[in-house]
Amino acid sequence: MPAASRPRKTVIVTGGAGFLGSHLCDRLLGDGHHVLCVDNFYSGTKDNVLHLLDDHRFELLRHDVTVPLFVEGEEIYNLACPASPVHYQFDPVQTVKTNVHGAINVLGLARRIKARVLQASTSEVYGDPEVHPQVETYWGHVNPIGPRACYDEGKRCAETLFFDYHRQHNVRIKVARIFNTYGPRMQVNDGRVVSNFIVQALRNEPITLYGDGTQTRSFCFVTDLVEAFIRLMDTPDDLTGPVNLGNPVEHTVRELADKIVALTGSRSAIVHKPLPMNDPVRRRPDISQAKAVLGWEPKVGVDDGLKQTIAYFDELLKKGPAALEHR
């Protein structure tokens, strides 16, 4: 349904001041909705939504989803959780609480106000996969006691809670499994491969490549992912997911590093470091379901997306250290 003909709603976005959440807020406001952005600013930043504060249809609420939330709306997008290893491993117990207690509180809210609720899950539920490409019917290969488990297993438990609330309480759920996503408003020090490589290249610092660089990832530009969120939320209630959302074009990490060096004109050398424990060797989504039920596939090619992301970081770095404090 075209944006102009969709009913106007009040939409709650938890984690709305984060990288993905702020782009989603932009899109929802652009579609004419009222948006309540909920964030505790652990990994999100007010800078991401400063341009929205004068819009009378936008409201910003500082709140942690591990505490129950009492607000009103017709739709909820639950994006609240640090998504980069640097952030989610810093306080792993809090990461589990955000995923599990946060899901319980968001689902309780959705049940009370009879709202549709979309869970931003992750490709990390597949772990270091033994099935390639990853399909939604694959149950995954995850180390439940490793350093990444706070995020991987936290997200898996959140999915369990979503489907149990759906079966037991008829909560109207949508579950999206997000693969690597990049674009403007990523943080400088978030430890993700795209932002790491771009910042190092722009500074002409050594580019740190973990392992031999043959591990693969699939990179989806943020506006493509937001489009998929909107389409998934708009599907009939019987389509719960999970649905893979990502770019099916697979790149080695070494290819990505070489591409960023070329696009930035950097003098950076590439240095190798040991591969982190339980780091997935291959990652590529099967998006057959997203194509069939959402009519969606990514439109922004990796070169175009990287150019936009490089331009963002280049401008940010030129502003100096003060501009990077909350990034």
mmCIF file of C-alpha atoms in Angstrom:
data_model
loop_
_atom_site.group_PDB
_atom_site.id
_atom_site.type_symbol
_atom_site.label_atom_id
_atom_site.label_comp_id
_atom_site.label_asym_id
_atom_site.label_seq_id
_atom_site.Cartn_x
_atom_site.Cartn_y
_atom_site.Cartn_z
ATOM 1 C CA MET A 1 0.000 0.000 0.000
ATOM 2 C CA PRO A 2 1.472 3.411 -0.930
ATOM 3 C CA ALA A 3 2.590 5.512 2.050
ATOM 4 C CA ALA A 4 0.120 8.281 1.211
ATOM 5 C CA SER A 5 -2.852 5.884 1.482
ATOM 6 C CA ARG A 6 -1.838 4.115 4.709
ATOM 7 C CA PRO A 7 -3.733 5.133 7.868
ATOM 8 C CA ARG A 8 -1.795 7.539 10.091
ATOM 9 C CA LYS A 9 -0.733 5.890 13.352
ATOM 10 C CA THR A 10 1.207 6.476 16.534
ATOM 11 C CA VAL A 11 4.266 4.260 16.229
ATOM 12 C CA ILE A 12 6.576 3.401 19.131
ATOM 13 C CA VAL A 13 10.226 2.732 18.224
ATOM 14 C CA THR A 14 12.381 1.357 21.043
ATOM 15 C CA GLY A 15 16.053 1.961 20.360
ATOM 16 C CA GLY A 16 14.848 4.795 18.156
ATOM 17 C CA ALA A 17 17.951 6.958 18.636
ATOM 18 C CA GLY A 18 20.272 4.236 17.388
ATOM 19 C CA PHE A 19 21.658 3.674 13.906
ATOM 20 C CA LEU A 20 18.739 1.668 12.538
ATOM 21 C CA GLY A 21 16.114 3.213 14.798
ATOM 22 C CA SER A 22 16.806 6.799 13.767
ATOM 23 C CA HIS A 23 16.500 5.940 10.076
ATOM 24 C CA LEU A 24 13.232 4.154 10.834
ATOM 25 C CA CYS A 25 11.955 7.237 12.686
ATOM 26 C CA ASP A 26 12.830 9.351 9.630
ATOM 27 C CA ARG A 27 10.854 7.047 7.373
ATOM 28 C CA LEU A 28 7.807 6.795 9.645
ATOM 29 C CA LEU A 29 7.582 10.568 9.992
ATOM 30 C CA GLY A 30 8.006 10.875 6.240
ATOM 31 C CA ASP A 31 5.010 8.564 5.858
ATOM 32 C CA GLY A 32 2.950 10.903 8.057
ATOM 33 C CA HIS A 33 2.871 8.936 11.301
ATOM 34 C CA HIS A 34 3.364 10.158 14.860
ATOM 35 C CA VAL A 35 6.512 8.625 16.352
ATOM 36 C CA LEU A 36 7.433 7.976 19.980
ATOM 37 C CA CYS A 37 11.178 7.328 20.062
ATOM 38 C CA VAL A 38 12.234 5.405 23.186
ATOM 39 C CA ASP A 39 15.943 5.071 24.018
ATOM 40 C CA ASN A 40 18.240 4.899 27.058
ATOM 41 C CA PHE A 41 21.176 6.245 24.964
ATOM 42 C CA TYR A 42 23.463 3.339 25.846
ATOM 43 C CA SER A 43 24.520 2.856 22.221
ATOM 44 C CA GLY A 44 22.146 5.330 20.577
ATOM 45 C CA THR A 45 22.668 9.087 20.671
ATOM 46 C CA LYS A 46 20.421 12.120 20.665
ATOM 47 C CA ASP A 47 22.534 13.477 17.801
ATOM 48 C CA ASN A 48 20.865 10.918 15.514
ATOM 49 C CA VAL A 49 17.429 12.472 16.085
ATOM 50 C CA LEU A 50 18.249 16.137 16.716
ATOM 51 C CA HIS A 51 16.871 17.026 13.305
ATOM 52 C CA LEU A 52 13.493 15.564 14.334
ATOM 53 C CA LEU A 53 12.962 17.368 17.653
ATOM 54 C CA ASP A 54 11.100 20.320 16.115
ATOM 55 C CA ASP A 55 8.582 18.039 14.395
ATOM 56 C CA HIS A 56 5.358 18.118 16.441
ATOM 57 C CA ARG A 57 4.685 14.503 15.429
ATOM 58 C CA PHE A 58 7.937 13.299 17.047
ATOM 59 C CA GLU A 59 8.429 12.644 20.759
ATOM 60 C CA LEU A 60 11.640 11.479 22.452
ATOM 61 C CA LEU A 61 11.455 9.501 25.701
ATOM 62 C CA ARG A 62 14.519 8.460 27.702
ATOM 63 C CA HIS A 63 13.675 5.006 29.016
ATOM 64 C CA ASP A 64 15.273 1.577 29.439
ATOM 65 C CA VAL A 65 13.152 -1.296 28.099
ATOM 66 C CA THR A 66 14.216 -3.517 30.989
ATOM 67 C CA VAL A 67 11.712 -1.404 32.942
ATOM 68 C CA PRO A 68 8.001 -1.692 32.003
ATOM 69 C CA LEU A 69 6.726 1.028 29.688
ATOM 70 C CA PHE A 70 3.229 2.538 29.802
ATOM 71 C CA VAL A 71 2.466 4.448 26.618
ATOM 72 C CA GLU A 72 -0.069 4.275 23.791
ATOM 73 C CA GLY A 73 0.247 3.477 20.096
ATOM 74 C CA GLU A 74 -0.876 1.206 17.283
ATOM 75 C CA GLU A 75 2.492 -0.273 16.300
ATOM 76 C CA ILE A 76 5.760 -1.053 18.086
ATOM 77 C CA TYR A 77 9.160 -1.663 16.539
ATOM 78 C CA ASN A 78 11.452 -3.241 19.151
ATOM 79 C CA LEU A 79 15.001 -2.281 18.139
ATOM 80 C CA ALA A 80 16.342 -1.803 21.674
ATOM 81 C CA CYS A 81 19.643 -3.634 22.049
ATOM 82 C CA PRO A 82 23.277 -2.836 21.283
ATOM 83 C CA ALA A 83 24.096 -4.664 18.061
ATOM 84 C CA SER A 84 27.873 -4.370 17.779
ATOM 85 C CA PRO A 85 30.235 -6.757 19.619
ATOM 86 C CA VAL A 86 32.058 -3.863 21.307
ATOM 87 C CA HIS A 87 28.837 -2.658 22.903
ATOM 88 C CA TYR A 88 27.019 -5.895 23.647
ATOM 89 C CA GLN A 89 30.104 -7.586 25.166
ATOM 90 C CA PHE A 90 30.929 -4.579 27.379
ATOM 91 C CA ASP A 91 28.087 -5.477 29.782
ATOM 92 C CA PRO A 92 26.908 -8.940 28.731
ATOM 93 C CA VAL A 93 24.483 -9.364 31.639
ATOM 94 C CA GLN A 94 22.734 -6.124 30.689
ATOM 95 C CA THR A 95 22.649 -7.290 27.057
ATOM 96 C CA VAL A 96 20.781 -10.447 28.092
ATOM 97 C CA LYS A 97 18.413 -8.375 30.231
ATOM 98 C CA THR A 98 17.747 -5.974 27.360
ATOM 99 C CA ASN A 99 16.914 -8.857 25.048
ATOM 100 C CA VAL A 100 14.864 -10.944 27.493
ATOM 101 C CA HIS A 101 13.339 -8.498 30.006
ATOM 102 C CA GLY A 102 13.019 -5.965 27.190
ATOM 103 C CA ALA A 103 11.070 -8.432 25.058
ATOM 104 C CA ILE A 104 8.782 -9.306 27.981
ATOM 105 C CA ASN A 105 8.054 -5.627 28.660
ATOM 106 C CA VAL A 106 7.501 -4.738 25.003
ATOM 107 C CA LEU A 107 5.257 -7.763 24.485
ATOM 108 C CA GLY A 108 3.341 -6.910 27.673
ATOM 109 C CA LEU A 109 2.822 -3.402 26.315
ATOM 110 C CA ALA A 110 1.683 -4.742 22.938
ATOM 111 C CA ARG A 111 -0.768 -7.062 24.683
ATOM 112 C CA ARG A 112 -2.213 -4.244 26.817
ATOM 113 C CA ILE A 113 -2.669 -1.754 23.988
ATOM 114 C CA LYS A 114 -3.435 -4.384 21.304
ATOM 115 C CA ALA A 115 -0.619 -3.167 19.067
ATOM 116 C CA ARG A 116 1.285 -4.972 16.366
ATOM 117 C CA VAL A 117 4.882 -5.469 17.430
ATOM 118 C CA LEU A 118 7.949 -6.146 15.301
ATOM 119 C CA GLN A 119 11.048 -7.710 16.821
ATOM 120 C CA ALA A 120 14.406 -6.745 15.322
ATOM 121 C CA SER A 121 16.087 -10.125 15.588
ATOM 122 C CA THR A 122 19.379 -10.977 13.947
ATOM 123 C CA SER A 123 21.266 -13.345 11.689
ATOM 124 C CA GLU A 124 23.317 -14.146 14.799
ATOM 125 C CA VAL A 125 20.555 -16.571 15.826
ATOM 126 C CA TYR A 126 22.123 -18.848 13.181
ATOM 127 C CA GLY A 127 25.516 -18.672 14.937
ATOM 128 C CA ASP A 128 28.441 -20.021 12.902
ATOM 129 C CA PRO A 129 26.145 -21.700 10.391
ATOM 130 C CA GLU A 130 26.419 -25.220 9.021
ATOM 131 C CA VAL A 131 23.771 -24.380 6.388
ATOM 132 C CA HIS A 132 24.597 -21.903 3.625
ATOM 133 C CA PRO A 133 22.929 -19.661 2.636
ATOM 134 C CA GLN A 134 20.888 -19.364 5.816
ATOM 135 C CA VAL A 135 17.157 -20.089 5.542
ATOM 136 C CA GLU A 136 14.566 -19.290 8.192
ATOM 137 C CA THR A 137 13.909 -22.989 8.871
ATOM 138 C CA TYR A 138 17.529 -23.513 9.988
ATOM 139 C CA TRP A 139 17.764 -23.726 13.792
ATOM 140 C CA GLY A 140 21.325 -22.481 14.022
ATOM 141 C CA HIS A 141 24.702 -23.445 15.465
ATOM 142 C CA VAL A 142 25.339 -21.246 18.501
ATOM 143 C CA ASN A 143 27.740 -21.602 21.433
ATOM 144 C CA PRO A 144 25.475 -20.918 24.443
ATOM 145 C CA ILE A 145 28.366 -20.139 26.816
ATOM 146 C CA GLY A 146 30.719 -18.168 24.557
ATOM 147 C CA PRO A 147 31.486 -14.432 24.678
ATOM 148 C CA ARG A 148 28.904 -13.698 21.959
ATOM 149 C CA ALA A 149 26.136 -15.705 23.646
ATOM 150 C CA CYS A 150 24.742 -12.713 25.534
ATOM 151 C CA TYR A 151 23.620 -11.333 22.176
ATOM 152 C CA ASP A 152 23.084 -14.516 20.146
ATOM 153 C CA GLU A 153 21.171 -16.429 22.807
ATOM 154 C CA GLY A 154 19.489 -13.270 24.066
ATOM 155 C CA LYS A 155 17.996 -12.728 20.620
ATOM 156 C CA ARG A 156 17.044 -16.399 20.324
ATOM 157 C CA CYS A 157 15.215 -16.231 23.665
ATOM 158 C CA ALA A 158 13.483 -13.026 22.552
ATOM 159 C CA GLU A 159 12.178 -14.846 19.466
ATOM 160 C CA THR A 160 10.881 -17.625 21.741
ATOM 161 C CA LEU A 161 9.053 -15.066 23.856
ATOM 162 C CA PHE A 162 7.526 -13.401 20.796
ATOM 163 C CA PHE A 163 6.111 -16.661 19.475
ATOM 164 C CA ASP A 164 4.900 -17.785 22.895
ATOM 165 C CA TYR A 165 3.087 -14.465 23.461
ATOM 166 C CA HIS A 166 1.576 -14.900 20.003
ATOM 167 C CA ARG A 167 0.399 -18.454 20.691
ATOM 168 C CA GLN A 168 -0.677 -17.912 24.306
ATOM 169 C CA HIS A 169 -1.989 -14.326 24.234
ATOM 170 C CA ASN A 170 -2.730 -13.702 20.530
ATOM 171 C CA VAL A 171 -0.229 -10.828 20.384
ATOM 172 C CA ARG A 172 0.217 -9.734 16.762
ATOM 173 C CA ILE A 173 3.925 -10.245 16.120
ATOM 174 C CA LYS A 174 6.429 -9.829 13.299
ATOM 175 C CA VAL A 175 9.993 -11.171 13.581
ATOM 176 C CA ALA A 176 12.726 -9.873 11.275
ATOM 177 C CA ARG A 177 16.145 -11.525 11.185
ATOM 178 C CA ILE A 178 18.539 -8.746 10.202
ATOM 179 C CA PHE A 179 21.798 -9.454 8.411
ATOM 180 C CA ASN A 180 24.773 -7.029 8.303
ATOM 181 C CA THR A 181 23.471 -3.508 7.721
ATOM 182 C CA TYR A 182 25.487 -0.329 7.216
ATOM 183 C CA GLY A 183 25.118 3.342 6.361
ATOM 184 C CA PRO A 184 25.296 6.859 7.824
ATOM 185 C CA ARG A 185 24.928 7.209 11.623
ATOM 186 C CA MET A 186 26.951 4.118 12.429
ATOM 187 C CA GLN A 187 29.258 4.847 15.349
ATOM 188 C CA VAL A 188 32.951 5.477 14.840
ATOM 189 C CA ASN A 189 34.045 2.959 17.479
ATOM 190 C CA ASP A 190 31.298 0.358 17.276
ATOM 191 C CA GLY A 191 33.611 -2.432 16.125
ATOM 192 C CA ARG A 192 31.585 -3.361 13.045
ATOM 193 C CA VAL A 193 33.537 -4.236 9.965
ATOM 194 C CA VAL A 194 32.237 -1.496 7.630
ATOM 195 C CA SER A 195 32.681 1.375 10.085
ATOM 196 C CA ASN A 196 36.047 0.026 11.281
ATOM 197 C CA PHE A 197 37.468 -0.195 7.772
ATOM 198 C CA ILE A 198 36.125 3.190 6.654
ATOM 199 C CA VAL A 199 37.410 5.076 9.697
ATOM 200 C CA GLN A 200 40.806 3.396 9.518
ATOM 201 C CA ALA A 201 41.048 4.092 5.777
ATOM 202 C CA LEU A 202 40.080 7.761 6.141
ATOM 203 C CA ARG A 203 42.706 8.163 8.871
ATOM 204 C CA ASN A 204 45.291 6.257 6.792
ATOM 205 C CA GLU A 205 45.688 3.880 9.722
ATOM 206 C CA PRO A 206 46.351 0.135 9.319
ATOM 207 C CA ILE A 207 43.157 -1.737 8.464
ATOM 208 C CA THR A 208 42.714 -4.569 10.949
ATOM 209 C CA LEU A 209 41.585 -7.753 9.235
ATOM 210 C CA TYR A 210 40.634 -10.555 11.591
ATOM 211 C CA GLY A 211 41.613 -14.006 10.372
ATOM 212 C CA ASP A 212 42.780 -14.484 6.796
ATOM 213 C CA GLY A 213 40.000 -12.336 5.347
ATOM 214 C CA THR A 214 38.236 -15.174 3.532
ATOM 215 C CA GLN A 215 35.255 -15.122 5.918
ATOM 216 C CA THR A 216 32.186 -13.716 4.180
ATOM 217 C CA ARG A 217 29.461 -11.216 4.984
ATOM 218 C CA SER A 218 26.512 -9.748 3.073
ATOM 219 C CA PHE A 219 25.979 -6.003 3.397
ATOM 220 C CA CYS A 220 22.573 -4.303 3.214
ATOM 221 C CA PHE A 221 22.223 -0.509 3.059
ATOM 222 C CA VAL A 222 20.134 0.951 5.853
ATOM 223 C CA THR A 223 17.368 2.488 3.701
ATOM 224 C CA ASP A 224 16.754 -0.887 2.061
ATOM 225 C CA LEU A 225 16.370 -2.505 5.469
ATOM 226 C CA VAL A 226 13.951 0.179 6.680
ATOM 227 C CA GLU A 227 11.803 -0.391 3.595
ATOM 228 C CA ALA A 228 11.667 -4.083 4.496
ATOM 229 C CA PHE A 229 10.633 -3.257 8.092
ATOM 230 C CA ILE A 230 7.711 -1.174 6.841
ATOM 231 C CA ARG A 231 6.578 -3.856 4.410
ATOM 232 C CA LEU A 232 6.799 -6.595 7.044
ATOM 233 C CA MET A 233 4.790 -4.569 9.561
ATOM 234 C CA ASP A 234 2.100 -4.005 6.917
ATOM 235 C CA THR A 235 1.586 -7.732 6.192
ATOM 236 C CA PRO A 236 -1.520 -9.610 7.419
ATOM 237 C CA ASP A 237 -1.523 -10.839 11.015
ATOM 238 C CA ASP A 238 -1.005 -14.474 10.017
ATOM 239 C CA LEU A 239 2.428 -13.644 8.611
ATOM 240 C CA THR A 240 4.540 -13.645 11.759
ATOM 241 C CA GLY A 241 7.935 -14.508 10.308
ATOM 242 C CA PRO A 242 10.727 -14.992 11.033
ATOM 243 C CA VAL A 243 11.795 -13.354 7.785
ATOM 244 C CA ASN A 244 15.412 -12.908 6.715
ATOM 245 C CA LEU A 245 16.211 -9.305 5.764
ATOM 246 C CA GLY A 246 19.570 -8.615 4.173
ATOM 247 C CA ASN A 247 21.532 -8.467 0.974
ATOM 248 C CA PRO A 248 22.127 -11.886 -0.623
ATOM 249 C CA VAL A 249 25.295 -10.705 -2.402
ATOM 250 C CA GLU A 250 28.225 -12.262 -0.530
ATOM 251 C CA HIS A 251 31.649 -10.599 -0.127
ATOM 252 C CA THR A 252 34.810 -11.738 1.608
ATOM 253 C CA VAL A 253 36.005 -9.382 4.298
ATOM 254 C CA ARG A 254 39.251 -8.918 2.347
ATOM 255 C CA GLU A 255 37.263 -7.821 -0.713
ATOM 256 C CA LEU A 256 35.456 -5.262 1.436
ATOM 257 C CA ALA A 257 38.748 -3.908 2.812
ATOM 258 C CA ASP A 258 40.251 -3.571 -0.677
ATOM 259 C CA LYS A 259 37.103 -1.872 -1.948
ATOM 260 C CA ILE A 260 37.094 0.695 0.871
ATOM 261 C CA VAL A 261 40.793 1.453 0.391
ATOM 262 C CA ALA A 262 40.128 2.087 -3.309
ATOM 263 C CA LEU A 263 37.017 4.232 -2.712
ATOM 264 C CA THR A 264 38.752 6.398 -0.101
ATOM 265 C CA GLY A 265 42.101 6.641 -1.902
ATOM 266 C CA SER A 266 43.666 5.565 1.381
ATOM 267 C CA ARG A 267 47.317 4.776 2.046
ATOM 268 C CA SER A 268 46.321 2.225 4.690
ATOM 269 C CA ALA A 269 48.094 -1.097 4.852
ATOM 270 C CA ILE A 270 46.189 -4.237 5.836
ATOM 271 C CA VAL A 271 47.271 -6.057 8.995
ATOM 272 C CA HIS A 272 45.964 -9.403 10.212
ATOM 273 C CA LYS A 273 44.817 -10.271 13.730
ATOM 274 C CA PRO A 274 43.418 -13.535 15.173
ATOM 275 C CA LEU A 275 39.779 -14.308 14.413
ATOM 276 C CA PRO A 276 37.585 -13.689 17.499
ATOM 277 C CA MET A 277 36.064 -16.702 19.236
ATOM 278 C CA ASN A 278 32.866 -18.007 17.565
ATOM 279 C CA ASP A 279 33.038 -15.399 14.783
ATOM 280 C CA PRO A 280 30.909 -16.768 11.910
ATOM 281 C CA VAL A 281 32.930 -17.938 8.902
ATOM 282 C CA ARG A 282 30.145 -17.479 6.352
ATOM 283 C CA ARG A 283 27.054 -15.308 6.376
ATOM 284 C CA ARG A 284 24.531 -14.874 3.558
ATOM 285 C CA PRO A 285 20.738 -14.727 3.776
ATOM 286 C CA ASP A 286 18.320 -16.651 1.674
ATOM 287 C CA ILE A 287 15.706 -13.927 1.054
ATOM 288 C CA SER A 288 13.278 -16.018 -0.987
ATOM 289 C CA GLN A 289 10.560 -15.470 1.606
ATOM 290 C CA ALA A 290 11.093 -11.689 1.713
ATOM 291 C CA LYS A 291 10.845 -11.575 -2.081
ATOM 292 C CA ALA A 292 7.698 -13.697 -2.129
ATOM 293 C CA VAL A 293 5.691 -12.198 0.744
ATOM 294 C CA LEU A 294 7.047 -8.637 0.904
ATOM 295 C CA GLY A 295 7.925 -8.069 -2.745
ATOM 296 C CA TRP A 296 11.246 -6.825 -1.366
ATOM 297 C CA GLU A 297 14.894 -7.102 -2.238
ATOM 298 C CA PRO A 298 17.770 -4.623 -1.749
ATOM 299 C CA LYS A 299 18.128 -1.856 -4.317
ATOM 300 C CA VAL A 300 21.307 -0.053 -3.196
ATOM 301 C CA GLY A 301 24.494 -1.661 -4.493
ATOM 302 C CA VAL A 302 27.487 -1.964 -2.186
ATOM 303 C CA ASP A 303 29.564 0.624 -4.075
ATOM 304 C CA ASP A 304 26.810 3.257 -3.877
ATOM 305 C CA GLY A 305 26.102 2.455 -0.250
ATOM 306 C CA LEU A 306 29.760 2.602 0.718
ATOM 307 C CA LYS A 307 30.196 5.959 -1.027
ATOM 308 C CA GLN A 308 27.344 7.429 1.048
ATOM 309 C CA THR A 309 28.736 5.906 4.248
ATOM 310 C CA ILE A 310 32.278 7.098 3.502
ATOM 311 C CA ALA A 311 30.984 10.630 2.874
ATOM 312 C CA TYR A 312 29.208 10.579 6.248
ATOM 313 C CA PHE A 313 32.293 9.454 8.176
ATOM 314 C CA ASP A 314 34.564 11.817 6.250
ATOM 315 C CA GLU A 315 32.403 14.789 7.266
ATOM 316 C CA LEU A 316 32.165 13.551 10.860
ATOM 317 C CA LEU A 317 35.917 13.047 11.243
ATOM 318 C CA LYS A 318 36.646 16.503 9.842
ATOM 319 C CA LYS A 319 34.614 18.038 12.680
ATOM 320 C CA GLY A 320 37.237 16.867 15.163
ATOM 321 C CA PRO A 321 37.185 14.985 18.514
ATOM 322 C CA ALA A 322 34.254 16.910 20.006
ATOM 323 C CA ALA A 323 31.925 15.628 17.293
ATOM 324 C CA LEU A 324 32.971 12.043 18.018
ATOM 325 C CA GLU A 325 32.293 11.972 21.763
ATOM 326 C CA HIS A 326 28.836 10.428 21.424
ATOM 327 C CA ARG A 327 29.534 8.565 18.212
#
